[in-house]
Amino acid sequence: MSCKWRGGRLALVAVVGAAWTVGTGCRETEPERSENPTDTMFADFAERLDAYTTLRERLTDSIGDLDPTKSQEEIAARAVALGNAIIASRPDAKQGDIFSPEVAAFLATLIRQEYSRRSEPVLETRQDQQDELPDFEPRVNQIYPTTYPLATFPPALLPVLPPLPEVIEYRIVRDYLILRDVEANVILDFIPRAVPSGG
Amino acid sequence: MKRQFAMIVGALVAWAPVAAKAQEMRLPVMPNSVRFLVLGDAGTGERQQYEVAAQIVRYYAEFPFTFAILLGDNIYGKERPQDFAQKFERPYKALLDAGVKFHAALGNHDDPNQRYYKPFNLDGKRYRTFKEGNVRFFILDSNYLDPEQVKWLEKELEASDSEWKIAYFHHPLYTTARRGPEVELRAILEPIFVKHGVDVVFAGHEHVYERFKPQRGIHHFLAGGAAKLRKGDTRRGPLTAAAFDRDRSFMLVEIIDDKMFFQAISRTGVVIDEGIIPSRETAEATRASVLPLVRSP
């Protein structure tokens, strides 16, 4: 587990409600588990993310890290190899494996609340961005179709959501919030109806 | 190398189906100045990209810049090896062969894995900083401005004592084009830029050229028309300093001490905008914003 993600994970575990902070240090001890149900829910989310990153690290150990190269062939081949390895090693992966139903409901609420706080000009911008949103039905273990651009993620929404390991990112597809492996371009999980339609 | 370059220029000029017009190079071209090319939304691989590239090569002969900044949407559509050849390596071959270094920002059409493509000089990162002479550049990933990136930006700006601070990224904080400015991004970035004395911001995304009157002391350029074009998409407003939406365009910039000289040039080689911008510090002292371009600094 990378130091960077460990910091974020600690923040995730330690944080309650919507006030997220990303840890910056690389502390060696984790905070004590709280009995607060929200803490427990997000500790569980962090563990699911950990499980994925551990699996991924094992795969990248065999495939190898990518250093900057002049060869696009090499970059593309590595992305395909990593994507295939991830898909093959999670053959039974399904929606809700990372976003548990509790986390999904909580995040959808956070997103709705965040949208309701936004001014008209911001919502208009998001509406404009929505016109560029990819129009496909996401599936777990799907390679994100390269025919669609990666829609810009609303920057004020990101601090509201729990931090993720560096190799995973949130994206929006239609009204879905998806988790995407950045380098392998694989959709890992999604929450349907998470993002208010119409901006 | 020089001879080889001249031959490539000659071949490109002969090939390009653009009427050759008298160039109006009025940048000073001083030894040891910081000289660069600005290109946004360039990677279509279509005829117009090659025409703009040929025009750039013509100007390069008079204005030998050492590096180029790419404002995102570097490779549209598929990103197979042959696409990198068609949409980047071939159109800019003469520049690449001459040793011009490209520093790319990522756009919404770019696979983040482009950060591993060495000719884009992102060094495996989505956002980074580099220095040329007295100028510090901050490349941001405006597609995914996570809190970690914001924190990084503040730290890097704080640490920089460069005379010039220039930020560039894909989405414009100011534009009059159809999709409008990224107000959400502006709400986060502008206070940071103001606090840390950013002088100039370059963005793309909209396929036009626009320059804005200084906003909170910062000069904003939109240069997203290096291949795609949204004809007639600008609407001159109170903030507009210059706009061009009739053809594709690019920019040439030269920084000498506390002055930034710039020209925006169309696909056909016509200068569509030019001027001199004093650094923020000088502007505050002299109350000058943009000066007319003269031949020598």
Coordinates of C-alpha atoms in Angstrom, one line a residue:
Chain A
M1 CA 0.0 0.0 0.0
S2 CA 1.5 3.3 -1.0
C3 CA 2.4 5.9 1.6
K4 CA 0.2 8.4 -0.2
W5 CA -2.9 6.2 -0.1
R6 CA -2.1 5.2 3.5
G7 CA -2.5 8.8 4.4
G8 CA -5.7 9.1 2.5
R9 CA -7.0 5.9 4.0
L10 CA -6.3 7.1 7.5
A11 CA -8.2 10.3 6.7
L12 CA -11.0 8.2 5.3
V13 CA -11.2 6.0 8.4
A14 CA -10.9 8.9 10.8
V15 CA -13.4 11.2 9.1
V16 CA -17.0 11.4 10.0
G17 CA -19.7 12.7 7.8
A18 CA -19.0 15.0 4.9
A19 CA -15.9 16.8 6.2
W20 CA -13.1 14.9 4.4
T21 CA -9.5 15.6 4.7
V22 CA -6.7 13.9 3.0
G23 CA -3.9 12.8 5.2
T24 CA -0.5 14.1 4.2
G25 CA 1.9 12.2 6.4
C26 CA 2.7 8.5 6.4
R27 CA 1.8 7.6 9.9
E28 CA 2.4 4.0 11.0
T29 CA -0.5 3.7 13.3
E30 CA -4.1 3.8 12.5
P31 CA -6.7 5.5 14.7
E32 CA -8.7 3.4 17.0
R33 CA -11.9 2.1 15.5
S34 CA -14.9 4.1 16.5
E35 CA -18.3 2.5 17.2
N36 CA -19.9 5.3 15.2
P37 CA -21.9 3.6 12.4
T38 CA -20.6 6.1 9.8
D39 CA -17.0 5.4 10.8
T40 CA -17.6 1.7 10.6
M41 CA -19.1 2.1 7.2
F42 CA -16.2 4.0 5.8
A43 CA -13.7 1.8 7.5
D44 CA -15.3 -1.0 5.6
F45 CA -15.0 1.1 2.4
A46 CA -11.3 1.7 3.1
E47 CA -10.8 -2.0 3.5
R48 CA -12.5 -2.8 0.2
L49 CA -10.2 -0.2 -1.5
D50 CA -7.2 -1.8 0.3
A51 CA -8.2 -5.2 -1.0
Y52 CA -8.3 -3.9 -4.5
T53 CA -5.0 -2.0 -4.3
T54 CA -3.3 -5.1 -2.7
L55 CA -4.6 -7.2 -5.6
R56 CA -3.4 -4.6 -8.1
E57 CA 0.0 -4.4 -6.6
R58 CA 0.4 -8.1 -7.0
L59 CA -0.5 -7.8 -10.6
T60 CA 1.8 -4.9 -11.3
D61 CA 4.6 -6.8 -9.6
S62 CA 4.4 -9.3 -12.4
I63 CA 3.5 -6.9 -15.2
G64 CA 5.9 -4.2 -14.2
D65 CA 5.7 -0.5 -13.5
L66 CA 5.6 1.9 -16.4
D67 CA 8.3 4.6 -16.7
P68 CA 7.9 7.4 -19.2
T69 CA 8.7 6.1 -22.7
K70 CA 8.7 7.3 -26.2
S71 CA 6.9 4.2 -27.2
Q72 CA 3.1 4.5 -27.3
E73 CA 3.1 0.8 -28.1
E74 CA 4.6 0.1 -24.7
I75 CA 2.1 2.4 -22.9
A76 CA -0.9 0.9 -24.6
A77 CA 0.4 -2.7 -24.2
R78 CA 0.9 -2.2 -20.5
A79 CA -2.6 -0.7 -20.1
V80 CA -4.1 -3.6 -21.9
A81 CA -2.1 -6.2 -20.0
L82 CA -3.0 -4.6 -16.6
G83 CA -6.6 -4.2 -17.6
N84 CA -6.9 -7.8 -18.7
A85 CA -5.1 -9.0 -15.5
I86 CA -7.4 -7.0 -13.3
I87 CA -10.5 -8.3 -15.1
A88 CA -9.2 -11.9 -15.0
S89 CA -8.4 -11.7 -11.3
R90 CA -11.9 -10.4 -10.4
P91 CA -14.1 -12.6 -12.6
D92 CA -17.0 -12.5 -10.2
A93 CA -16.8 -8.8 -9.4
K94 CA -20.1 -7.1 -9.3
Q95 CA -21.7 -3.8 -8.5
G96 CA -21.5 -3.1 -4.8
D97 CA -18.3 -5.0 -4.2
I98 CA -16.5 -1.7 -3.4
F99 CA -19.3 0.7 -3.0
S100 CA -21.4 -1.2 -0.4
P101 CA -25.1 -0.3 -0.5
E102 CA -24.6 1.8 2.7
V103 CA -21.7 3.7 1.2
A104 CA -23.5 4.1 -2.1
A105 CA -26.6 5.6 -0.4
F106 CA -24.4 7.9 1.8
L107 CA -22.4 9.2 -1.2
A108 CA -25.5 9.7 -3.3
T109 CA -26.8 11.8 -0.5
L110 CA -23.6 13.8 -0.1
I111 CA -23.6 14.5 -3.9
R112 CA -27.2 15.6 -3.9
Q113 CA -26.5 17.9 -0.9
E114 CA -23.4 19.3 -2.6
Y115 CA -25.4 20.0 -5.8
S116 CA -28.1 21.7 -3.8
R117 CA -25.6 24.1 -2.3
R118 CA -24.2 25.3 -5.7
S119 CA -25.1 28.6 -7.3
E120 CA -26.9 28.9 -10.6
P121 CA -23.7 29.7 -12.6
V122 CA -22.0 26.6 -11.2
L123 CA -25.0 24.4 -12.0
E124 CA -25.1 25.9 -15.5
T125 CA -21.4 24.9 -16.0
R126 CA -22.2 21.4 -14.7
Q127 CA -25.1 21.3 -17.1
D128 CA -22.8 22.2 -20.0
Q129 CA -20.3 19.6 -18.8
Q130 CA -23.1 17.1 -18.7
D131 CA -23.6 17.6 -22.4
E132 CA -20.2 16.0 -22.8
L133 CA -20.9 13.1 -20.4
P134 CA -20.3 9.7 -21.9
D135 CA -23.6 8.1 -22.8
F136 CA -23.2 4.4 -22.0
E137 CA -24.4 2.0 -19.4
P138 CA -21.3 1.2 -17.2
R139 CA -20.6 -2.4 -16.2
V140 CA -18.2 -3.7 -13.6
N141 CA -15.0 -5.0 -15.2
Q142 CA -15.8 -3.1 -18.4
I143 CA -12.9 -1.3 -20.2
Y144 CA -14.0 2.3 -20.2
P145 CA -14.8 2.9 -23.9
T146 CA -12.1 4.9 -25.5
T147 CA -14.6 6.4 -27.9
Y148 CA -15.9 8.6 -25.1
P149 CA -13.9 11.4 -23.5
L150 CA -13.5 11.3 -19.7
A151 CA -15.9 13.9 -18.6
T152 CA -14.5 16.7 -16.4
F153 CA -15.2 16.0 -12.8
P154 CA -16.8 18.9 -11.0
P155 CA -13.9 20.2 -8.9
A156 CA -16.0 21.4 -5.9
L157 CA -17.5 17.9 -5.7
L158 CA -14.2 16.1 -5.2
P159 CA -13.4 17.4 -1.7
V160 CA -16.8 16.2 -0.6
L161 CA -16.1 12.6 -1.5
P162 CA -13.8 10.2 0.3
P163 CA -10.2 10.2 -0.9
L164 CA -9.1 7.4 -3.1
P165 CA -5.8 5.6 -3.7
E166 CA -3.9 7.3 -6.5
V167 CA -4.6 4.5 -9.0
I168 CA -8.3 4.9 -8.7
E169 CA -10.5 7.9 -9.6
Y170 CA -14.2 8.9 -9.5
R171 CA -15.8 9.7 -12.8
I172 CA -19.3 10.5 -13.9
V173 CA -21.1 8.5 -16.7
R174 CA -24.7 9.5 -17.3
D175 CA -26.0 9.8 -13.7
Y176 CA -23.7 7.1 -12.4
L177 CA -20.7 7.7 -10.2
I178 CA -18.1 5.2 -11.3
L179 CA -14.8 4.1 -9.8
R180 CA -12.2 3.7 -12.6
D181 CA -8.6 2.3 -12.5
V182 CA -6.7 5.2 -14.0
E183 CA -3.9 3.3 -15.7
A184 CA -5.8 0.1 -16.7
N185 CA -9.0 2.1 -17.7
V186 CA -11.2 -0.5 -16.1
I187 CA -14.5 0.3 -14.4
L188 CA -14.3 -1.2 -10.9
D189 CA -17.7 -0.3 -9.5
F190 CA -20.5 2.3 -9.8
I191 CA -23.4 3.9 -8.1
P192 CA -26.5 4.3 -10.2
R193 CA -28.6 7.5 -9.9
A194 CA -25.9 9.1 -7.8
V195 CA -25.6 12.3 -9.8
P196 CA -28.5 14.7 -10.2
S197 CA -29.6 14.8 -13.8
G198 CA -30.0 18.1 -15.4
G199 CA -27.0 19.5 -13.7
Chain B
M1 CA 20.9 19.6 -38.4
K2 CA 20.2 23.1 -39.6
R3 CA 20.3 22.0 -43.2
Q4 CA 18.1 19.1 -42.5
F5 CA 15.6 21.4 -40.7
A6 CA 15.7 23.9 -43.7
M7 CA 14.8 21.0 -46.0
I8 CA 11.9 19.9 -43.8
V9 CA 10.6 23.4 -43.6
G10 CA 10.9 23.7 -47.4
A11 CA 9.0 20.5 -47.9
L12 CA 6.3 21.5 -45.5
V13 CA 5.9 24.9 -47.0
A14 CA 5.6 23.5 -50.4
W15 CA 3.1 20.9 -49.3
A16 CA 0.8 23.1 -47.3
P17 CA -2.2 24.3 -49.3
V18 CA -2.3 27.6 -47.5
A19 CA -1.7 30.8 -49.4
A20 CA 1.7 32.0 -48.2
K21 CA 1.3 35.5 -46.8
A22 CA 3.9 37.9 -45.6
Q23 CA 4.7 37.1 -42.1
E24 CA 4.6 39.8 -39.5
M25 CA 7.1 38.7 -37.0
R26 CA 7.5 41.5 -34.6
L27 CA 8.7 39.7 -31.5
P28 CA 12.2 40.9 -30.4
V29 CA 14.0 37.5 -30.7
M30 CA 16.6 38.4 -28.2
P31 CA 19.4 36.1 -27.2
N32 CA 18.7 34.2 -24.0
S33 CA 15.1 35.2 -23.9
V34 CA 12.4 32.6 -23.0
R35 CA 10.6 31.8 -26.3
F36 CA 7.8 29.4 -26.7
L37 CA 4.9 28.2 -28.8
V38 CA 1.3 27.9 -27.4
L39 CA -1.0 25.3 -28.9
G40 CA -4.4 24.1 -27.7
D41 CA -6.7 21.4 -28.8
A42 CA -4.4 20.4 -31.6
G43 CA -4.5 16.6 -31.9
T44 CA -7.1 15.9 -34.6
G45 CA -4.7 14.5 -37.2
E46 CA -6.7 16.3 -39.8
R47 CA -5.7 18.6 -42.6
Q48 CA -6.1 21.8 -40.6
Q49 CA -3.8 20.6 -37.9
Y50 CA -1.1 20.1 -40.5
E51 CA -1.7 23.5 -42.0
V52 CA -1.3 25.2 -38.7
A53 CA 1.8 23.1 -38.1
A54 CA 3.2 24.2 -41.4
Q55 CA 2.6 27.8 -40.5
I56 CA 4.3 27.4 -37.2
V57 CA 7.3 25.9 -38.9
R58 CA 7.4 29.0 -41.2
Y59 CA 7.5 31.2 -38.1
Y60 CA 10.0 29.0 -36.4
A61 CA 12.5 30.0 -39.0
E62 CA 12.3 33.6 -37.8
F63 CA 11.4 32.9 -34.2
P64 CA 13.3 29.9 -33.0
F65 CA 11.4 28.9 -29.8
T66 CA 12.9 26.3 -27.7
F67 CA 9.8 24.7 -26.3
A68 CA 6.0 24.4 -26.8
I69 CA 3.2 24.2 -24.3
L70 CA 0.2 22.1 -25.2
L71 CA -3.1 23.1 -23.6
G72 CA -4.8 19.7 -23.7
D73 CA -6.8 17.6 -26.2
N74 CA -3.5 16.6 -27.5
I75 CA -4.8 13.4 -29.1
Y76 CA -8.5 13.3 -30.0
G77 CA -10.3 10.0 -30.4
K78 CA -8.4 6.7 -30.5
E79 CA -4.9 6.7 -28.9
R80 CA -3.2 3.9 -30.7
P81 CA 0.5 4.2 -31.6
Q82 CA -0.5 5.2 -35.1
D83 CA -2.7 8.0 -33.7
F84 CA 0.2 9.5 -31.8
A85 CA 2.1 9.4 -35.1
Q86 CA -0.7 11.0 -37.1
K87 CA -1.9 13.5 -34.5
F88 CA 1.4 14.6 -33.0
E89 CA 4.7 13.2 -34.3
R90 CA 4.1 13.8 -38.0
P91 CA 2.6 17.3 -37.9
Y92 CA 5.3 18.6 -35.5
K93 CA 8.1 16.4 -36.9
A94 CA 10.2 19.4 -38.0
L95 CA 10.0 21.0 -34.6
L96 CA 10.7 17.7 -32.8
D97 CA 13.7 17.1 -35.1
A98 CA 14.9 20.6 -34.3
G99 CA 14.8 19.8 -30.6
V100 CA 11.7 21.7 -29.6
K101 CA 10.5 20.3 -26.3
F102 CA 6.7 19.9 -25.8
H103 CA 5.2 20.3 -22.3
A104 CA 1.6 19.0 -22.4
A105 CA -1.4 19.5 -20.1
L106 CA -4.1 16.9 -20.2
G107 CA -7.5 17.7 -21.8
N108 CA -10.9 16.0 -21.4
H109 CA -10.2 14.0 -24.6
D110 CA -6.8 12.8 -23.4
D111 CA -6.2 9.4 -21.8
P112 CA -4.4 10.2 -18.5
N113 CA -1.8 7.6 -19.6
Q114 CA -0.4 10.3 -21.9
R115 CA 1.6 11.3 -18.8
Y116 CA 3.9 8.4 -19.6
Y117 CA 4.4 9.5 -23.2
K118 CA 7.9 10.9 -23.0
P119 CA 7.6 13.6 -25.8
F120 CA 4.8 15.2 -23.7
N121 CA 7.3 15.6 -20.8
L122 CA 4.8 15.0 -18.0
D123 CA 7.2 12.7 -16.3
G124 CA 4.5 10.3 -15.3
K125 CA 2.5 12.9 -13.5
R126 CA -0.9 14.5 -14.2
Y127 CA 0.4 17.9 -13.0
R128 CA 3.8 19.3 -12.7
T129 CA 6.0 22.4 -12.8
F130 CA 9.1 23.4 -14.8
K131 CA 11.3 26.4 -15.1
E132 CA 12.7 28.1 -18.1
G133 CA 14.8 31.2 -17.4
N134 CA 13.0 33.6 -15.1
V135 CA 9.7 31.8 -15.7
R136 CA 8.1 29.1 -13.6
F137 CA 5.3 27.1 -15.4
F138 CA 2.6 25.3 -13.5
I139 CA 0.8 22.6 -15.5
L140 CA -2.5 21.5 -14.0
D141 CA -4.9 18.7 -14.7
S142 CA -8.2 20.6 -14.8
N143 CA -10.2 17.5 -15.7
Y144 CA -9.7 16.2 -12.2
L145 CA -8.7 18.9 -9.7
D146 CA -8.6 16.9 -6.6
P147 CA -7.7 18.4 -3.2
E148 CA -4.3 16.8 -3.4
Q149 CA -3.5 18.7 -6.6
V150 CA -4.8 22.0 -5.1
K151 CA -2.5 21.5 -2.1
W152 CA 0.4 20.7 -4.4
L153 CA -0.2 23.9 -6.4
E154 CA -0.3 26.1 -3.3
K155 CA 2.9 24.5 -2.1
E156 CA 4.7 24.9 -5.4
L157 CA 3.5 28.5 -5.9
E158 CA 4.6 29.4 -2.4
A159 CA 8.0 27.9 -3.0
S160 CA 8.6 29.7 -6.3
D161 CA 10.5 32.9 -6.4
S162 CA 10.5 33.2 -10.2
E163 CA 9.9 36.6 -11.7
W164 CA 7.1 35.2 -13.8
K165 CA 4.5 32.6 -12.8
I166 CA 2.5 31.1 -15.6
A167 CA -0.2 28.5 -15.2
Y168 CA -1.7 26.5 -17.9
F169 CA -4.4 23.8 -18.2
H170 CA -7.2 22.8 -20.4
H171 CA -10.4 24.4 -19.1
P172 CA -10.7 28.2 -19.4
L173 CA -11.6 30.3 -16.4
Y174 CA -12.7 33.0 -18.7
T175 CA -14.3 32.7 -22.2
T176 CA -17.3 34.0 -24.1
A177 CA -17.6 30.9 -26.2
R178 CA -20.7 28.7 -26.1
R179 CA -19.9 26.4 -23.2
G180 CA -18.9 29.3 -21.0
P181 CA -16.2 29.7 -18.4
E182 CA -15.5 27.1 -15.8
V183 CA -16.8 29.1 -12.9
E184 CA -16.3 26.2 -10.4
L185 CA -12.7 25.9 -11.3
R186 CA -12.3 29.6 -11.2
A187 CA -13.7 29.8 -7.7
I188 CA -11.0 27.4 -6.5
L189 CA -8.0 28.5 -8.6
E190 CA -8.3 32.2 -9.0
P191 CA -7.9 33.1 -5.3
I192 CA -4.8 30.9 -5.2
F193 CA -3.4 32.5 -8.4
V194 CA -4.0 36.0 -6.9
K195 CA -2.5 35.1 -3.6
H196 CA 0.7 33.8 -5.1
G197 CA 1.1 36.3 -7.9
V198 CA 0.4 34.3 -11.0
D199 CA 0.9 36.6 -14.0
V200 CA -0.6 34.8 -16.9
V201 CA -3.0 31.8 -17.5
F202 CA -3.3 29.9 -20.8
A203 CA -6.2 27.6 -21.4
G204 CA -7.9 25.8 -24.3
H205 CA -11.0 23.7 -24.6
E206 CA -13.0 26.2 -26.6
H207 CA -11.9 26.2 -30.2
V208 CA -11.2 29.9 -30.6
Y209 CA -8.7 32.6 -29.6
E210 CA -9.5 35.0 -26.8
R211 CA -7.6 37.4 -24.6
F212 CA -9.2 39.0 -21.6
K213 CA -8.6 42.3 -19.8
P214 CA -6.6 41.5 -16.7
Q215 CA -8.8 39.8 -14.1
R216 CA -7.7 40.4 -10.6
G217 CA -4.3 41.3 -12.1
I218 CA -4.0 38.1 -14.2
H219 CA -3.9 37.9 -18.0
H220 CA -6.0 35.1 -19.4
F221 CA -5.4 33.7 -22.9
L222 CA -7.6 31.1 -24.5
A223 CA -5.8 29.4 -27.4
G224 CA -7.8 26.3 -28.2
G225 CA -8.0 26.6 -32.0
A226 CA -4.9 24.9 -33.2
A227 CA -6.9 22.3 -35.2
K228 CA -10.5 22.5 -34.4
L229 CA -12.6 25.6 -34.9
R230 CA -15.9 26.9 -33.6
K231 CA -16.5 29.6 -36.2
G232 CA -18.3 32.6 -34.8
D233 CA -18.3 31.3 -31.3
T234 CA -17.0 34.3 -29.4
R235 CA -19.2 37.1 -28.1
R236 CA -17.3 40.3 -27.4
G237 CA -18.1 41.4 -23.9
P238 CA -16.8 43.9 -21.4
L239 CA -14.0 41.6 -20.4
T240 CA -12.8 40.9 -23.9
A241 CA -9.5 42.4 -25.0
A242 CA -9.2 40.5 -28.3
A243 CA -11.0 37.6 -30.0
F244 CA -10.6 35.6 -33.2
D245 CA -13.0 32.8 -34.3
R246 CA -12.8 32.8 -38.0
D247 CA -9.9 30.4 -38.4
R248 CA -7.4 28.2 -36.5
S249 CA -4.7 29.9 -34.6
F250 CA -1.6 29.5 -32.3
M251 CA 0.5 31.8 -30.2
L252 CA 4.2 32.7 -30.0
V253 CA 5.5 34.2 -26.8
E254 CA 8.8 35.7 -25.8
I255 CA 9.7 36.8 -22.2
I256 CA 12.5 39.2 -21.7
D257 CA 13.1 40.3 -18.1
D258 CA 9.8 41.9 -16.9
K259 CA 8.1 41.9 -20.3
M260 CA 6.1 39.2 -22.1
F261 CA 5.8 39.8 -25.8
F262 CA 3.1 37.8 -27.6
Q263 CA 1.6 37.3 -31.0
A264 CA -1.4 35.2 -31.9
I265 CA -1.3 34.0 -35.5
S266 CA -3.9 32.4 -37.7
R267 CA -3.6 29.3 -39.9
T268 CA -2.9 31.5 -42.9
G269 CA -0.1 33.4 -41.1
V270 CA -2.0 36.6 -40.3
V271 CA -1.2 38.2 -36.9
I272 CA -4.6 38.4 -35.1
D273 CA -3.4 39.8 -31.8
E274 CA -0.2 41.1 -30.3
G275 CA 1.1 43.1 -27.4
I276 CA 3.5 43.3 -24.4
I277 CA 2.5 42.4 -20.9
P278 CA 4.5 43.7 -18.0
S279 CA 5.0 41.3 -15.2
R280 CA 2.5 41.6 -12.3
E281 CA 5.1 43.4 -10.2
T282 CA 5.9 46.0 -12.9
A283 CA 2.2 46.4 -13.8
E284 CA 1.4 47.2 -10.2
A285 CA 4.1 49.7 -10.1
T286 CA 3.3 51.4 -13.4
R287 CA -0.4 50.6 -13.7
A288 CA 0.2 49.4 -17.2
S289 CA -1.8 46.4 -18.5
V290 CA -1.0 45.6 -22.1
L291 CA 1.3 47.7 -24.3
P292 CA 1.4 47.8 -28.0
L293 CA 4.0 45.6 -29.6
V294 CA 7.2 47.3 -30.7
R295 CA 10.1 45.7 -32.4
S296 CA 12.6 45.9 -29.6
P297 CA 12.0 45.7 -25.9

